[in-house]
Coordinates of C-alpha atoms in Angstrom, one line a residue:
M27 CA -14.1 3.4 3.9
A28 CA -12.2 1.9 6.9
T29 CA -12.8 -1.5 8.4
I30 CA -11.2 -1.4 11.5
V31 CA -13.1 -1.1 14.5
A32 CA -11.7 1.4 17.1
P33 CA -12.7 3.2 20.2
L34 CA -13.7 7.1 19.5
E35 CA -11.8 7.6 23.2
H36 CA -9.0 6.0 24.8
S37 CA -6.4 6.0 27.1
A38 CA -3.2 5.8 25.8
A39 CA -1.5 5.5 29.2
E40 CA -3.7 2.9 30.1
D41 CA -3.2 1.0 26.8
A42 CA 0.8 1.5 27.1
Q43 CA 0.3 -0.2 30.7
A44 CA -1.7 -3.0 28.9
I45 CA 0.8 -3.6 26.3
R46 CA 3.6 -3.8 29.2
E47 CA 1.6 -6.3 30.8
A48 CA 1.3 -8.4 27.7
V49 CA 5.2 -8.5 26.8
K50 CA 6.3 -9.1 30.7
G51 CA 7.8 -12.0 31.4
W52 CA 8.6 -15.3 29.7
G53 CA 5.5 -15.2 27.5
T54 CA 3.8 -12.5 25.5
D55 CA 0.0 -12.1 25.3
K56 CA -0.5 -12.2 21.8
D57 CA -4.0 -12.0 22.3
A58 CA -3.8 -8.6 24.2
L59 CA -1.7 -7.1 21.8
I60 CA -4.2 -7.5 18.9
S61 CA -7.1 -6.4 21.0
I62 CA -5.5 -3.1 21.5
L63 CA -3.4 -2.7 18.5
A64 CA -5.8 -3.9 16.0
H65 CA -8.6 -2.0 16.8
R66 CA -6.4 1.7 17.2
Y67 CA -6.4 4.4 14.7
Y68 CA -3.2 5.4 13.9
H69 CA -3.2 8.6 16.0
Q70 CA -4.2 6.5 18.7
R71 CA -1.3 3.9 18.0
N72 CA 1.2 6.8 18.0
E73 CA -0.4 8.2 21.3
I74 CA 0.2 4.8 22.3
R75 CA 3.7 4.7 21.3
K76 CA 4.6 7.9 23.1
A77 CA 2.8 6.9 26.1
Y78 CA 4.8 3.8 25.9
Q79 CA 8.6 5.5 25.7
H80 CA 7.6 8.1 28.4
L81 CA 6.6 5.3 30.9
Y82 CA 9.0 2.7 30.2
E83 CA 11.8 4.4 28.6
E84 CA 12.1 2.3 25.3
D85 CA 10.4 2.5 21.6
L86 CA 7.3 0.4 21.7
I87 CA 8.2 -1.0 18.2
R88 CA 11.7 -2.2 18.9
R89 CA 9.9 -4.0 22.0
L90 CA 7.7 -6.1 20.1
E91 CA 10.1 -6.9 17.6
S92 CA 11.9 -8.7 20.3
E93 CA 8.8 -10.4 21.4
L94 CA 7.4 -11.3 18.3
K95 CA 8.4 -13.3 15.1
G96 CA 7.6 -14.5 11.5
S97 CA 4.2 -13.0 9.9
F98 CA 2.6 -11.8 13.1
E99 CA 5.7 -9.5 14.0
G100 CA 6.2 -8.2 10.5
A101 CA 2.1 -7.5 10.5
I102 CA 2.4 -5.2 13.7
Y103 CA 5.8 -3.9 12.4
R104 CA 3.9 -2.3 9.7
W105 CA 1.0 -1.3 11.2
I106 CA 2.1 0.7 14.6
P107 CA 3.5 3.8 12.4
E108 CA 1.8 6.5 10.9
P109 CA 1.5 6.3 7.3
A110 CA 4.0 8.5 6.0
D111 CA 6.7 6.5 8.4
R112 CA 5.1 3.3 6.8
D113 CA 5.3 4.0 3.3
A114 CA 9.2 5.1 4.0
L115 CA 9.1 1.8 5.6
L116 CA 7.8 -0.5 2.8
A117 CA 10.1 1.6 0.2
N118 CA 13.2 1.0 2.3
I119 CA 12.2 -2.6 2.7
A120 CA 11.2 -3.1 -0.7
L121 CA 14.5 -1.4 -2.0
R122 CA 16.9 -3.1 0.3
K123 CA 15.8 -6.6 -0.2
G124 CA 17.6 -8.8 -3.0
K125 CA 14.9 -8.6 -5.6
F126 CA 13.6 -4.7 -6.3
N127 CA 9.7 -4.7 -5.6
H128 CA 8.5 -2.1 -8.1
R129 CA 5.1 -2.6 -7.2
V130 CA 5.8 -1.4 -3.8
I131 CA 7.3 1.9 -5.1
V132 CA 4.4 2.2 -7.7
E133 CA 1.7 1.8 -5.0
V134 CA 3.6 4.3 -2.3
S135 CA 3.7 7.0 -5.0
C136 CA 0.8 6.6 -6.9
A137 CA -1.9 5.4 -4.9
R138 CA -1.3 8.0 -2.3
H139 CA -2.6 11.9 -2.2
P140 CA 0.1 14.0 -3.4
E141 CA 0.6 15.8 -0.1
E142 CA 0.6 11.8 1.7
F143 CA 3.4 11.0 -0.6
L144 CA 5.3 14.2 -0.3
A145 CA 5.4 13.4 3.6
A146 CA 6.6 9.4 2.9
K147 CA 9.9 11.1 1.1
R148 CA 9.9 13.6 3.7
A149 CA 9.9 10.5 6.3
Y150 CA 12.1 8.6 3.6
F151 CA 15.1 10.9 4.1
L152 CA 14.4 11.6 7.9
H153 CA 14.9 7.8 8.5
Y154 CA 17.3 6.8 5.8
R155 CA 19.4 9.9 5.1
H156 CA 19.2 9.3 1.4
S157 CA 16.3 10.6 -1.0
M158 CA 13.8 8.0 -2.2
E159 CA 14.8 8.9 -6.1
E160 CA 18.2 8.2 -5.3
D161 CA 17.6 5.1 -3.8
V162 CA 15.1 4.1 -6.5
A163 CA 17.7 5.1 -9.4
S164 CA 20.3 3.2 -7.8
H165 CA 18.4 -0.2 -7.7
T166 CA 17.1 0.1 -11.2
T167 CA 18.3 0.6 -15.1
G168 CA 17.4 1.3 -18.5
A169 CA 13.7 2.0 -19.0
L170 CA 12.6 0.8 -15.4
R171 CA 14.6 3.5 -14.2
K172 CA 13.2 6.3 -16.1
L173 CA 9.5 5.1 -15.3
M174 CA 10.4 4.6 -11.6
V175 CA 12.6 7.8 -11.0
A176 CA 9.6 9.7 -12.7
L177 CA 7.1 8.1 -10.7
V178 CA 8.9 9.0 -7.4
G179 CA 10.4 12.6 -8.2
V180 CA 6.7 14.0 -9.8
Y181 CA 4.2 16.2 -7.3
R182 CA 1.1 15.5 -8.9
Y183 CA -1.6 17.7 -9.9
D184 CA -4.5 17.1 -7.7
G185 CA -7.5 19.1 -9.5
D186 CA -10.6 18.0 -10.8
E187 CA -10.0 20.0 -14.5
I188 CA -10.1 18.0 -17.2
D189 CA -9.3 18.4 -20.8
E190 CA -11.0 15.9 -23.2
E191 CA -9.1 16.7 -26.3
L192 CA -5.9 16.4 -24.5
A193 CA -7.6 12.8 -23.4
V194 CA -8.4 11.7 -26.8
S195 CA -4.7 12.7 -28.0
E196 CA -3.1 11.0 -25.2
A197 CA -5.0 8.2 -25.5
E198 CA -3.8 7.5 -28.9
T199 CA -0.2 8.3 -28.1
L200 CA -0.3 5.4 -25.5
H201 CA -2.0 2.9 -27.6
Y202 CA 0.6 3.7 -30.6
F203 CA 3.8 2.8 -28.5
I204 CA 1.9 -0.1 -26.3
E205 CA 1.0 -1.9 -29.8
E206 CA 4.6 -1.1 -30.3
N207 CA 5.9 -2.9 -26.9
A208 CA 7.5 0.4 -26.5
F209 CA 6.7 0.4 -22.7
G210 CA 9.3 2.3 -21.7
H211 CA 9.1 5.5 -24.2
D212 CA 9.5 9.1 -23.1
E213 CA 6.0 10.0 -24.0
I214 CA 4.2 6.8 -22.0
I215 CA 6.6 7.8 -19.0
R216 CA 5.5 11.6 -19.5
I217 CA 1.8 10.9 -19.6
V218 CA 1.6 8.5 -16.5
S219 CA 3.8 10.4 -14.4
T220 CA 2.9 13.7 -14.9
R221 CA -1.0 13.9 -15.6
S222 CA -3.4 14.5 -12.5
K223 CA -5.6 11.4 -11.7
K224 CA -8.6 13.0 -13.1
Q225 CA -6.7 13.6 -16.4
L226 CA -5.2 10.2 -16.6
L227 CA -8.7 8.5 -16.0
A228 CA -10.1 10.3 -18.8
T229 CA -7.5 9.3 -21.0
I230 CA -7.6 5.7 -19.8
N231 CA -11.5 5.7 -20.4
R232 CA -10.8 7.4 -23.6
Y233 CA -8.5 4.3 -24.9
K234 CA -11.1 2.0 -23.7
D235 CA -14.0 3.6 -25.6
N236 CA -11.9 4.2 -28.9
H237 CA -10.1 0.6 -28.8
G238 CA -12.6 -1.7 -27.2
T239 CA -10.4 -3.0 -24.3
S240 CA -8.9 -1.3 -21.1
I241 CA -5.3 -0.4 -21.2
T242 CA -5.0 -2.5 -17.8
K243 CA -5.8 -5.5 -19.6
T244 CA -3.9 -5.1 -22.5
L245 CA -1.0 -4.5 -19.9
A246 CA -1.7 -7.1 -17.7
R247 CA -1.3 -10.1 -20.6
I248 CA 1.8 -8.8 -21.6
A249 CA 4.2 -11.7 -19.8
D250 CA 7.5 -11.1 -18.1
N251 CA 8.2 -7.4 -19.1
V252 CA 8.7 -5.4 -15.6
V253 CA 8.2 -2.2 -17.4
A254 CA 4.6 -3.2 -18.6
D255 CA 4.0 -4.5 -15.2
A256 CA 5.2 -1.3 -13.6
L257 CA 3.0 0.7 -15.9
Y258 CA -0.1 -1.6 -15.1
A259 CA 0.5 -0.8 -11.2
A260 CA 1.1 2.6 -11.9
I261 CA -2.2 2.9 -13.8
G262 CA -4.2 0.9 -11.8
C263 CA -3.6 2.9 -8.3
L264 CA -3.9 6.2 -10.3
T265 CA -7.6 5.7 -11.5
D266 CA -8.9 2.4 -9.9
Q267 CA -7.2 1.6 -6.4
T268 CA -10.3 -0.7 -5.4
K269 CA -9.8 -2.7 -8.4
Y270 CA -6.1 -2.6 -8.3
Y271 CA -5.9 -3.5 -4.9
E272 CA -8.6 -6.3 -5.1
K273 CA -6.4 -8.3 -8.0
V274 CA -3.2 -7.7 -5.6
L275 CA -5.6 -9.7 -2.9
R276 CA -6.8 -12.2 -5.1
N277 CA -3.3 -13.1 -6.6
A278 CA -1.4 -12.9 -3.1
L279 CA -4.2 -15.7 -1.6
H280 CA -5.0 -17.9 -4.7
N281 CA -1.4 -18.5 -5.8
R282 CA 1.1 -20.1 -2.8
T283 CA -0.1 -17.4 -0.4
D284 CA 2.0 -14.3 -1.0
E285 CA 2.1 -12.8 3.0
D286 CA 3.9 -9.6 1.9
A287 CA 1.6 -8.6 -0.3
L288 CA -1.4 -9.5 1.3
T289 CA 0.2 -7.6 4.6
R290 CA 0.6 -5.0 2.9
V291 CA -2.8 -4.3 1.2
I292 CA -4.6 -5.2 4.4
V293 CA -2.2 -2.9 6.5
T294 CA -2.1 0.0 4.2
Q295 CA -5.8 0.0 3.4
A296 CA -7.8 -1.0 6.5
E297 CA -7.9 3.1 7.5
R298 CA -8.5 4.0 4.1
Y299 CA -10.5 1.7 1.2
L300 CA -10.6 -1.6 2.7
W301 CA -14.2 -2.0 3.0
H302 CA -14.8 -1.3 -0.7
I303 CA -11.9 -3.9 -1.5
K304 CA -13.9 -6.5 0.3
D305 CA -17.0 -5.6 -1.5
L306 CA -15.3 -6.0 -4.7
Y307 CA -13.4 -9.2 -3.6
Y308 CA -16.7 -10.5 -2.6
R309 CA -18.6 -9.8 -5.9
R310 CA -15.6 -11.2 -8.1
N311 CA -15.1 -14.4 -6.3
S312 CA -18.0 -15.2 -4.7
E313 CA -16.2 -15.4 -1.4
R314 CA -15.7 -13.1 1.5
L315 CA -12.3 -11.7 1.8
E316 CA -12.2 -13.0 5.7
E317 CA -13.3 -16.3 4.7
A318 CA -10.4 -16.3 2.2
V319 CA -7.5 -15.2 4.4
A320 CA -9.0 -17.3 7.4
K321 CA -8.1 -20.4 4.8
E322 CA -4.6 -19.4 3.7
T323 CA -3.4 -17.9 7.2
R324 CA -2.7 -19.2 10.4
G325 CA -2.4 -18.5 14.2
H326 CA -1.8 -14.9 15.7
Y327 CA -1.2 -13.4 12.1
E328 CA -4.5 -15.0 11.2
D329 CA -6.3 -13.1 14.2
F330 CA -4.7 -9.8 13.6
L331 CA -5.2 -9.9 9.8
L332 CA -9.2 -10.7 10.5
A333 CA -9.1 -7.8 13.1
L334 CA -8.1 -5.3 10.7
L335 CA -10.7 -6.3 8.2
G336 CA -13.6 -6.0 10.6
N337 CA -13.8 -8.7 12.9
H338 CA -14.6 -7.8 16.5
N339 CA -11.9 -9.9 18.3

């Protein structure tokens, strides 16, 4: 369930004109930008961007890049594009930074519907002239490369059918190789990268029933192993996104604020499941997510995130 508050009807031309007024002159009216952009769904933002291009013959995102800076600029830059373009952007940023961010690639490939991920891969190729698969392969090695290329290369079946016998068998396969610390084994990669979300969930439930602990808890306890962490993220995104993203937010806010992760979750989930993530966050931390964000962020960056979280500003 989405958290943003947006009008059902709006004038893209009027919004574009208001944004133009906000960026004219020496200063930028950031409050005006938030009042518009944080309260428009992605198709409305796309209409505004087209209207702005038509009226002023310049790209809205490029103009805002030149007007804004810091965390606020980064959040706006990630918010305005439609979802497929945003996912392509997030993947490219994760790949072009000095340190490969496998969590971002896992989220883009595993947390989306198969058609959404396919659209993101098409957008990635359109914008960067390489396939996501080849860029992921060029930034990874060994077992991590095998896992990541498998995750970005698959078109995952999205049906409801479950084979319970297969779930029993593959739960034992996962348990055996994880106990052996063989996180990059071909069988683990095959199961996690090819099974439908419903089938994998049945397998993960069987794993917990048979061994008294969840596979994600087992993987989370393994320190300093990037492949185990990538598996943890993949299984979390595929089987319980709300739980996965709540933990990402908790870690981002409680351990020297990770603004990249904080921005990424709120921006990508504000039109999807952020309401449920907020609810789980409160139940697990006895604190509203809005309160935690307000404590750890400042200025217009704070105001923008709070607006996406549902504040009426």
